[in-house]
Tab-separated table of C-alpha atoms and ligand atoms in Angstrom:
chain	number	residue	atom	x	y	z
A	87	UNK	CA	29.393	96.032	52.031
A	88	UNK	CA	28.274	93.916	54.987
A	89	UNK	CA	29.560	90.501	54.007
A	90	UNK	CA	31.758	89.384	56.936
A	91	UNK	CA	33.761	86.341	58.069
A	92	UNK	CA	31.387	83.860	59.723
A	93	UNK	CA	34.008	82.738	62.270
A	94	UNK	CA	34.324	86.326	63.575
A	95	UNK	CA	30.545	86.682	63.729
A	96	UNK	CA	30.021	83.438	65.652
A	97	UNK	CA	32.926	84.093	68.006
A	98	UNK	CA	31.293	87.395	68.946
A	99	UNK	CA	27.979	85.632	69.651
A	100	UNK	CA	29.787	82.906	71.631
A	101	UNK	CA	31.672	85.435	73.773
A	102	UNK	CA	28.602	87.587	74.413
A	103	UNK	CA	26.055	84.834	75.119
A	104	UNK	CA	23.637	85.018	72.202
A	105	UNK	CA	23.036	82.998	69.016
A	106	UNK	CA	23.026	84.047	65.369
A	107	UNK	CA	20.145	82.713	63.254
A	108	UNK	CA	21.106	80.700	60.181
A	109	UNK	CA	18.040	80.655	57.956
A	110	UNK	CA	17.656	78.547	54.825
A	111	UNK	CA	17.230	80.493	51.623
A	112	UNK	CA	14.855	78.429	49.487
A	113	UNK	CA	13.975	81.185	47.026
A	114	UNK	CA	13.829	84.937	46.580
A	115	UNK	CA	10.989	85.389	49.134
A	116	UNK	CA	13.149	83.698	51.770
A	117	UNK	CA	16.198	85.774	50.854
A	118	UNK	CA	14.344	89.071	51.106
A	119	UNK	CA	12.441	87.889	54.196
A	120	UNK	CA	15.695	87.048	56.040
A	121	UNK	CA	17.545	90.227	55.114
A	122	UNK	CA	14.606	92.562	55.770
A	123	UNK	CA	13.967	90.981	59.184
A	124	UNK	CA	17.673	91.093	60.125
A	125	UNK	CA	17.833	94.768	59.161
A	126	UNK	CA	14.630	95.573	61.065
A	127	UNK	CA	16.145	93.968	64.203
A	128	UNK	CA	19.710	95.202	63.502
A	129	UNK	CA	20.923	91.621	63.805
A	130	UNK	CA	23.868	89.721	62.286
A	131	UNK	CA	22.588	86.812	60.230
A	132	UNK	CA	23.714	83.741	58.270
A	133	UNK	CA	22.161	82.910	54.901
A	134	UNK	CA	22.132	79.108	54.685
A	135	UNK	CA	22.229	77.563	51.224
A	136	UNK	CA	21.717	73.816	51.655
A	137	UNK	CA	23.293	71.469	49.154
A	138	UNK	CA	20.118	69.321	49.308
A	139	UNK	CA	18.067	72.162	47.801
A	140	UNK	CA	20.185	71.984	44.660
A	141	UNK	CA	17.660	69.669	43.022
A	142	UNK	CA	14.962	72.342	43.444
A	143	UNK	CA	16.767	75.445	42.237
A	144	UNK	CA	19.735	76.772	40.336
A	145	UNK	CA	22.461	77.258	42.941
A	146	UNK	CA	24.516	79.761	40.938
A	147	UNK	CA	21.527	82.018	40.297
A	148	UNK	CA	20.289	81.980	43.890
A	149	UNK	CA	23.717	82.469	45.401
A	150	UNK	CA	24.413	85.377	43.054
A	151	UNK	CA	21.263	87.024	44.455
A	152	UNK	CA	22.371	86.167	48.014
A	153	UNK	CA	25.785	87.810	47.436
A	154	UNK	CA	24.182	91.005	46.097
A	155	UNK	CA	21.722	91.037	49.025
A	156	UNK	CA	24.520	90.510	51.570
A	157	UNK	CA	26.710	93.208	50.046
A	158	UNK	CA	23.892	95.737	50.187
A	159	UNK	CA	22.694	94.793	53.669
A	160	UNK	CA	23.108	97.262	56.509
A	161	UNK	CA	23.806	94.343	58.911
A	162	UNK	CA	26.653	91.777	58.971
A	163	UNK	CA	25.877	88.744	56.821
A	164	UNK	CA	27.702	85.465	56.135
A	165	UNK	CA	26.772	83.060	53.330
A	166	UNK	CA	27.095	79.429	54.327
A	167	UNK	CA	26.903	76.220	52.306
A	168	UNK	CA	24.659	74.127	54.552
A	169	UNK	CA	25.135	70.329	54.715
A	170	UNK	CA	27.816	70.125	52.042
A	171	UNK	CA	28.641	66.446	51.665
A	172	UNK	CA	32.006	66.389	49.888
A	173	UNK	CA	35.173	68.263	48.993
A	174	UNK	CA	33.650	68.820	45.547
A	175	UNK	CA	30.553	70.538	46.943
A	176	UNK	CA	32.660	72.664	49.338
A	177	UNK	CA	34.879	73.850	46.459
A	178	UNK	CA	31.780	74.516	44.345
A	179	UNK	CA	30.113	76.434	47.194
A	180	UNK	CA	33.134	78.715	47.681
A	181	UNK	CA	33.495	79.243	43.937
A	182	UNK	CA	29.821	80.211	43.673
A	183	UNK	CA	29.945	82.820	46.463
A	184	UNK	CA	29.751	81.111	49.879
A	185	UNK	CA	32.191	82.511	52.452
A	186	UNK	CA	31.547	79.678	54.944
A	187	UNK	CA	30.947	75.972	54.445
A	188	UNK	CA	29.511	73.150	56.478
A	189	UNK	CA	30.938	69.722	55.762
A	190	UNK	CA	28.450	67.153	56.970
A	191	UNK	CA	30.156	63.772	57.007
A	192	UNK	CA	28.273	62.832	60.176
A	193	UNK	CA	26.644	59.752	58.614
A	194	UNK	CA	30.136	58.262	57.978
A	195	UNK	CA	32.167	56.238	60.504
A	196	UNK	CA	34.155	58.505	62.852
A	197	UNK	CA	37.561	58.077	61.175
A	198	UNK	CA	36.084	58.891	57.740
A	199	UNK	CA	34.192	61.893	59.142
A	200	UNK	CA	37.511	63.074	60.635
A	201	UNK	CA	39.488	62.609	57.428
A	202	UNK	CA	36.861	64.223	55.204
A	203	UNK	CA	36.307	67.179	57.570
A	204	UNK	CA	40.077	67.697	57.938
A	205	UNK	CA	40.576	67.793	54.157
A	206	UNK	CA	37.744	70.270	53.617
A	207	UNK	CA	38.964	72.435	56.527
A	208	UNK	CA	42.495	72.578	55.080
A	209	UNK	CA	41.161	73.614	51.670
A	210	UNK	CA	38.619	76.116	53.052
A	211	UNK	CA	41.029	77.729	55.538
A	212	UNK	CA	43.515	78.258	52.716
A	213	UNK	CA	40.686	80.281	51.128
A	214	UNK	CA	40.000	82.178	54.386
A	215	UNK	CA	36.633	80.406	54.632
A	216	UNK	CA	35.169	79.254	57.991
A	217	UNK	CA	34.154	75.607	58.408
A	218	UNK	CA	31.398	73.935	60.397
A	219	UNK	CA	31.743	70.206	61.042
A	220	UNK	CA	29.177	67.824	62.496
A	221	UNK	CA	29.689	65.038	64.988
A	222	UNK	CA	26.857	62.739	66.022
A	223	UNK	CA	23.776	62.377	63.864
A	224	UNK	CA	20.722	64.689	63.674
A	225	UNK	CA	18.010	62.778	61.738
A	226	UNK	CA	15.891	64.259	58.945
A	227	UNK	CA	12.121	64.206	58.401
A	228	UNK	CA	11.556	62.580	55.025
A	229	UNK	CA	9.602	64.615	52.469
A	230	UNK	CA	8.070	66.800	55.155
A	231	UNK	CA	6.264	63.845	56.802
A	232	UNK	CA	6.699	62.692	60.373
A	233	UNK	CA	9.156	59.813	59.722
A	234	UNK	CA	12.828	60.366	60.355
A	235	UNK	CA	15.943	59.015	58.664
A	236	UNK	CA	17.275	56.779	61.420
A	237	UNK	CA	17.758	57.448	65.110
A	238	UNK	CA	19.566	60.282	66.846
A	239	UNK	CA	23.249	59.488	67.450
A	240	UNK	CA	24.247	61.697	70.385
A	241	UNK	CA	27.581	63.557	70.263
A	242	UNK	CA	30.122	62.254	72.795
A	243	UNK	CA	32.033	65.038	74.622
A	244	UNK	CA	35.409	63.215	74.544
A	245	UNK	CA	35.075	62.481	70.815
A	246	UNK	CA	34.033	66.091	70.199
A	247	UNK	CA	37.257	67.369	71.825
A	248	UNK	CA	39.443	65.115	69.661
A	249	UNK	CA	37.380	65.922	66.559
A	250	UNK	CA	37.779	69.678	66.977
A	251	UNK	CA	41.519	69.387	67.729
A	252	UNK	CA	42.201	67.128	64.776
A	253	UNK	CA	40.013	68.822	62.165
A	254	UNK	CA	40.512	72.496	63.118
A	255	UNK	CA	36.835	73.358	62.457
A	256	UNK	CA	35.655	76.835	63.493
A	257	UNK	CA	32.316	75.677	64.900
A	258	UNK	CA	30.729	72.326	65.607
A	259	UNK	CA	27.192	71.057	64.965
A	260	UNK	CA	26.184	68.703	67.752
A	261	UNK	CA	23.478	66.130	68.251
A	262	UNK	CA	21.788	66.453	71.635
A	263	UNK	CA	18.169	65.592	70.831
A	264	UNK	CA	16.988	67.798	67.957
A	265	UNK	CA	15.802	66.546	64.545
A	266	UNK	CA	15.571	68.318	61.195
A	267	UNK	CA	11.995	69.085	60.189
A	268	UNK	CA	8.942	68.033	62.148
A	269	UNK	CA	9.713	66.522	65.537
A	270	UNK	CA	7.449	64.025	67.296
A	271	UNK	CA	6.246	66.437	69.981
A	272	UNK	CA	8.743	68.726	71.728
A	273	UNK	CA	12.261	67.232	71.445
A	274	UNK	CA	13.941	66.180	74.700
A	275	UNK	CA	17.305	67.905	74.865
A	276	UNK	CA	20.326	66.557	76.732
A	277	UNK	CA	21.605	69.859	78.161
A	278	UNK	CA	24.105	68.127	80.495
A	279	UNK	CA	25.736	66.565	77.448
A	280	UNK	CA	25.755	69.948	75.673
A	281	UNK	CA	27.433	71.562	78.643
A	282	UNK	CA	30.163	68.873	78.720
A	283	UNK	CA	30.741	69.214	74.960
A	284	UNK	CA	31.009	72.988	75.290
A	285	UNK	CA	33.545	72.710	78.102
A	286	UNK	CA	35.559	70.157	76.137
A	287	UNK	CA	35.774	72.004	72.809
A	288	UNK	CA	35.656	75.722	73.719
A	289	UNK	CA	34.394	76.828	70.289
A	290	UNK	CA	30.946	78.012	69.125
A	291	UNK	CA	28.417	75.174	68.909
A	292	UNK	CA	25.674	74.873	66.304
A	293	UNK	CA	22.178	73.447	66.667
A	294	UNK	CA	20.446	71.980	63.620
A	295	UNK	CA	16.708	71.399	63.672
A	296	UNK	CA	15.758	74.639	65.438
A	297	UNK	CA	12.054	74.299	64.530
A	298	UNK	CA	9.773	73.058	67.305
A	299	UNK	CA	11.933	73.966	70.319
A	300	UNK	CA	10.451	75.966	73.192
A	301	UNK	CA	11.632	79.443	74.222
A	302	UNK	CA	13.097	77.965	77.392
A	303	UNK	CA	15.005	75.296	75.423
A	304	UNK	CA	16.522	77.981	73.200
A	305	UNK	CA	17.667	79.938	76.256
A	306	UNK	CA	19.322	76.832	77.719
A	307	UNK	CA	21.074	76.019	74.431
A	308	UNK	CA	22.531	79.509	74.253
A	309	UNK	CA	23.586	79.425	77.911
A	310	UNK	CA	25.654	76.308	77.107
A	311	UNK	CA	27.739	77.443	74.151
A	312	UNK	CA	25.338	77.440	71.169
A	313	UNK	CA	26.134	80.461	68.976
A	314	UNK	CA	24.395	79.489	65.715
A	315	UNK	CA	20.898	78.047	65.334
A	316	UNK	CA	19.720	76.597	62.011
A	317	UNK	CA	16.066	77.208	61.308
A	318	UNK	CA	14.033	76.329	58.242
A	319	UNK	CA	10.846	74.243	58.662
A	320	UNK	CA	9.208	76.960	60.796
A	321	UNK	CA	9.721	79.390	57.891
A	322	UNK	CA	8.464	76.946	55.258
A	323	UNK	CA	5.386	76.319	57.446
A	324	UNK	CA	4.414	79.991	57.791
A	325	UNK	CA	4.977	80.431	54.040
A	326	UNK	CA	2.720	77.424	53.346
A	327	UNK	CA	0.025	78.700	55.741
A	328	UNK	CA	0.109	82.084	54.033
A	329	UNK	CA	-0.388	80.506	50.583
A	330	UNK	CA	-3.261	78.319	51.858
A	331	UNK	CA	-5.003	81.390	53.330
A	332	UNK	CA	-4.619	83.252	50.027
A	333	UNK	CA	-5.986	80.245	48.143
A	334	UNK	CA	-9.070	80.196	50.362
A	335	UNK	CA	-9.696	83.834	49.643
A	336	UNK	CA	-8.766	83.652	45.954
A	337	UNK	CA	-9.527	80.082	44.786
A	338	UNK	CA	-8.669	81.067	41.227
A	339	UNK	CA	-5.822	83.364	42.264
A	340	UNK	CA	-2.780	83.830	40.064
A	341	UNK	CA	0.802	83.334	41.296
A	342	UNK	CA	1.266	86.905	42.629
A	343	UNK	CA	-2.067	86.722	44.472
A	344	UNK	CA	-1.326	83.349	46.033
A	345	UNK	CA	2.173	84.266	47.129
A	346	UNK	CA	1.325	87.782	48.366
A	347	UNK	CA	2.422	88.142	51.974
A	348	UNK	CA	4.810	85.154	51.972
A	349	UNK	CA	7.903	87.294	52.359
A	350	UNK	CA	6.377	89.264	55.243
A	351	UNK	CA	5.207	86.086	56.990
A	352	UNK	CA	8.736	84.659	56.776
A	353	UNK	CA	10.153	87.966	58.041
A	354	UNK	CA	7.795	88.061	61.035
A	355	UNK	CA	8.789	84.530	62.077
A	356	UNK	CA	12.477	85.412	61.722
A	357	UNK	CA	12.093	88.563	63.815
A	358	UNK	CA	10.526	86.460	66.579
A	359	UNK	CA	13.531	84.107	66.544
A	360	UNK	CA	16.108	86.884	66.391
A	361	UNK	CA	14.615	88.553	69.490
A	362	UNK	CA	14.460	85.246	71.329
A	363	UNK	CA	18.053	84.323	70.517
A	364	UNK	CA	19.432	87.729	71.558
A	365	UNK	CA	21.069	88.713	68.267
A	366	UNK	CA	18.818	91.770	67.768
A	367	UNK	CA	20.597	95.117	68.208
A	368	UNK	CA	24.062	93.532	67.850
A	369	UNK	CA	24.773	94.513	64.237
A	370	UNK	CA	26.882	97.609	64.911
A	371	UNK	CA	29.252	95.993	67.463
A	372	UNK	CA	29.582	92.859	65.277
A	373	UNK	CA	30.370	94.958	62.212
A	374	UNK	CA	33.103	96.751	64.173
A	375	UNK	CA	34.695	93.500	65.334
A	376	UNK	CA	34.380	91.321	62.212
A	377	UNK	CA	36.794	91.372	59.332
A	378	UNK	CA	34.870	92.480	56.233
A	379	UNK	CA	34.835	89.858	53.516
A	380	UNK	CA	36.546	91.287	50.429
A	381	UNK	CA	37.176	89.635	47.115
A	382	UNK	CA	40.491	90.336	45.379
A	383	UNK	CA	40.865	90.607	41.616
A	384	UNK	CA	43.889	90.311	39.416
A	385	UNK	CA	44.182	91.978	36.059
A	386	UNK	CA	47.005	90.918	33.764
A	387	UNK	CA	47.890	92.549	30.471
A	388	UNK	CA	50.240	90.934	27.992
A	389	UNK	CA	51.311	90.600	24.393
A	390	UNK	CA	51.786	87.528	22.264
A	391	UNK	CA	54.696	87.513	19.816
A	392	UNK	CA	53.772	88.970	16.397
A	393	UNK	CA	54.506	85.659	14.697
A	394	UNK	CA	52.165	83.686	16.947
A	395	UNK	CA	48.918	82.713	15.212
A	396	UNK	CA	45.713	84.110	16.708
A	397	UNK	CA	44.340	80.564	17.086
A	398	UNK	CA	47.372	79.547	19.169
A	399	UNK	CA	46.976	82.554	21.486
A	400	UNK	CA	43.280	81.777	21.929
A	401	UNK	CA	44.057	78.108	22.677
A	402	UNK	CA	46.600	79.175	25.364
A	403	UNK	CA	44.051	81.508	26.940
A	404	UNK	CA	41.364	78.833	27.036
A	405	UNK	CA	43.787	76.268	28.469
A	406	UNK	CA	44.761	78.729	31.193
A	407	UNK	CA	41.138	79.516	31.901
A	408	UNK	CA	40.355	75.831	32.381
A	409	UNK	CA	43.432	75.120	34.551
A	410	UNK	CA	43.159	78.171	36.765
A	411	UNK	CA	39.406	78.061	37.334
A	412	UNK	CA	39.854	74.639	38.950
A	413	UNK	CA	42.020	76.146	41.744
A	414	UNK	CA	39.919	76.242	44.983
A	415	UNK	CA	38.803	79.774	45.832
A	416	UNK	CA	39.132	81.124	42.285
A	417	UNK	CA	35.665	82.318	41.344
A	418	UNK	CA	36.099	83.339	37.717
A	419	UNK	CA	38.841	83.526	35.128
A	420	UNK	CA	38.077	85.668	32.125
A	421	UNK	CA	40.328	86.303	29.186
A	422	UNK	CA	40.001	88.918	26.496
A	423	UNK	CA	41.666	90.641	23.636
A	424	UNK	CA	41.877	94.359	23.065
A	425	UNK	CA	39.439	96.097	20.753
A	426	UNK	CA	42.359	98.410	19.836
A	427	UNK	CA	44.678	96.026	17.935
A	428	UNK	CA	47.352	98.751	17.672
A	429	UNK	CA	47.531	99.230	21.443
A	430	UNK	CA	50.765	98.377	23.239
A	431	UNK	CA	49.189	95.507	25.231
A	432	UNK	CA	46.730	93.360	23.303
A	433	UNK	CA	45.513	90.632	25.680
A	434	UNK	CA	44.226	90.537	29.227
A	435	UNK	CA	43.121	88.268	32.085
A	436	UNK	CA	40.722	89.002	34.859
A	437	UNK	CA	40.860	86.576	37.802
A	438	UNK	CA	38.426	86.897	40.708
A	439	UNK	CA	39.691	85.415	43.988
A	440	UNK	CA	37.232	84.658	46.816
A	441	UNK	CA	39.541	86.475	49.280
A	442	UNK	CA	43.019	87.845	49.938
A	443	UNK	CA	44.010	84.397	51.288
A	444	UNK	CA	43.241	82.819	47.906
A	445	UNK	CA	45.255	85.487	46.069
A	446	UNK	CA	48.209	84.870	48.438
A	447	UNK	CA	48.140	81.085	47.941
A	448	UNK	CA	47.711	81.507	44.202
A	449	UNK	CA	51.241	82.952	43.906
A	450	UNK	CA	52.735	79.594	44.850
A	451	UNK	CA	50.002	77.321	43.483
A	452	UNK	CA	51.749	74.598	41.401
A	453	UNK	CA	49.087	74.566	38.625
A	454	UNK	CA	49.407	78.335	38.294
A	455	UNK	CA	53.236	78.305	38.263
A	456	UNK	CA	53.306	75.500	35.679
A	457	UNK	CA	50.931	77.356	33.412
A	458	UNK	CA	52.870	80.618	33.742
A	459	UNK	CA	56.261	78.992	33.068
A	460	UNK	CA	55.271	76.578	30.335
A	461	UNK	CA	52.528	78.411	28.473
A	462	UNK	CA	52.439	82.107	29.166
A	463	UNK	CA	55.922	83.398	30.036
A	464	UNK	CA	57.394	81.186	27.333
A	465	UNK	CA	55.544	83.190	24.714
A	466	UNK	CA	55.326	86.579	26.328
A	467	UNK	CA	57.911	88.405	28.375
A	468	UNK	CA	55.585	91.439	28.504
A	469	UNK	CA	53.242	90.674	31.366
A	470	UNK	CA	51.855	93.344	33.602
A	471	UNK	CA	49.764	92.243	36.599
A	472	UNK	CA	47.996	94.016	39.413
A	473	UNK	CA	46.046	92.489	42.344
A	474	UNK	CA	43.484	94.901	43.742
A	475	UNK	CA	40.526	95.264	46.081
A	476	UNK	CA	37.665	97.594	45.338
A	477	UNK	CA	38.282	101.097	46.736
A	478	UNK	CA	35.796	102.035	49.475
N	702	13P	P1	14.628	72.790	60.867
N	702	13P	O1	14.065	72.670	59.484
N	702	13P	O2	14.181	71.700	61.758
N	702	13P	O3	14.379	74.141	61.457
N	702	13P	O4	16.216	72.598	60.734
N	702	13P	C1	16.917	73.385	59.808
N	702	13P	C2	18.341	72.986	59.734
N	702	13P	O5	18.900	72.440	60.672
N	702	13P	C3	19.059	73.283	58.486
N	702	13P	O6	20.397	72.848	58.520
């Protein structure tokens, strides 16, 4: 089980002068490419699941695969919702399996960015989840072409200090000259500004738009407080080049022929970045110093009174399921009835909490207490519950 808290992972990188790669997972080839490369280099890694990719794939299915991959990995892994745009998407990301979220309200006026980031940070921290905020604006290449969405808005060091203090974010994405996607030539980076921001905030900094930077630029970024680098277009490009080469060789090739080698090409590019950013060989010390990410489950057994109609019991269960699954950090709520109707306890709940922090807050959550008092305890005094973590 190598899923770990992202804040711990980035703090280690920040303290020891290297950067963790955060690579976008666009499909299964990317997922396997990232994890295989990280294991080959013994590097901690972040799986980035961008909200904007939601229109291209089924988030729940891909994140389920990412969680399984992270749990089996021999290196520390965090799963981050990249560029979440709202409280709703942050809650959805955590529910689906992310253990870190980025809230990107950077296109909003400063006071709205502050308010929105603060609200998401409060919710996420109550779930034990790390938060990345963004201040300043890093433009995007539109549809993979060379035009960008607006101009760079550089992060101001004094604003960054106030932003971090008031929002409580764990790491901060800054704008110092990079762009997402294809840059026009090599981006010009404002390293003096980066250095002032780093001094002012004292937390790990994040660079978006890692593609297209030179080796020397990466070294300077890391020397001035950058502990997480987001990288995607470079991976999509090597994957595209690989498919084009296969197509040349097999003009009538089928899907497996055309995509053969994509995963390895992605992995090779990632290994190059990991070595350059200094995260290779760090897995063991990071694993030792990071809190492992562990879900908590609650099982509850209970009886309904004999006189209560089956339909009424079912309605109560479904109502509870709906109410409780809306609580941030609760991943699933399942209800069931015993296949042995003569057994002493005939009904059960299984609630999956994203973390211990969620289980702790759940005890005093008003929606939970209301449901217990009004619906469940009113009809059943026999309620047996146990919160547990998987034995290791
Ligand atoms: P690039 O696609 O430019 O590497 O940027 C990726 C990124 O910043 C994702 O958040």
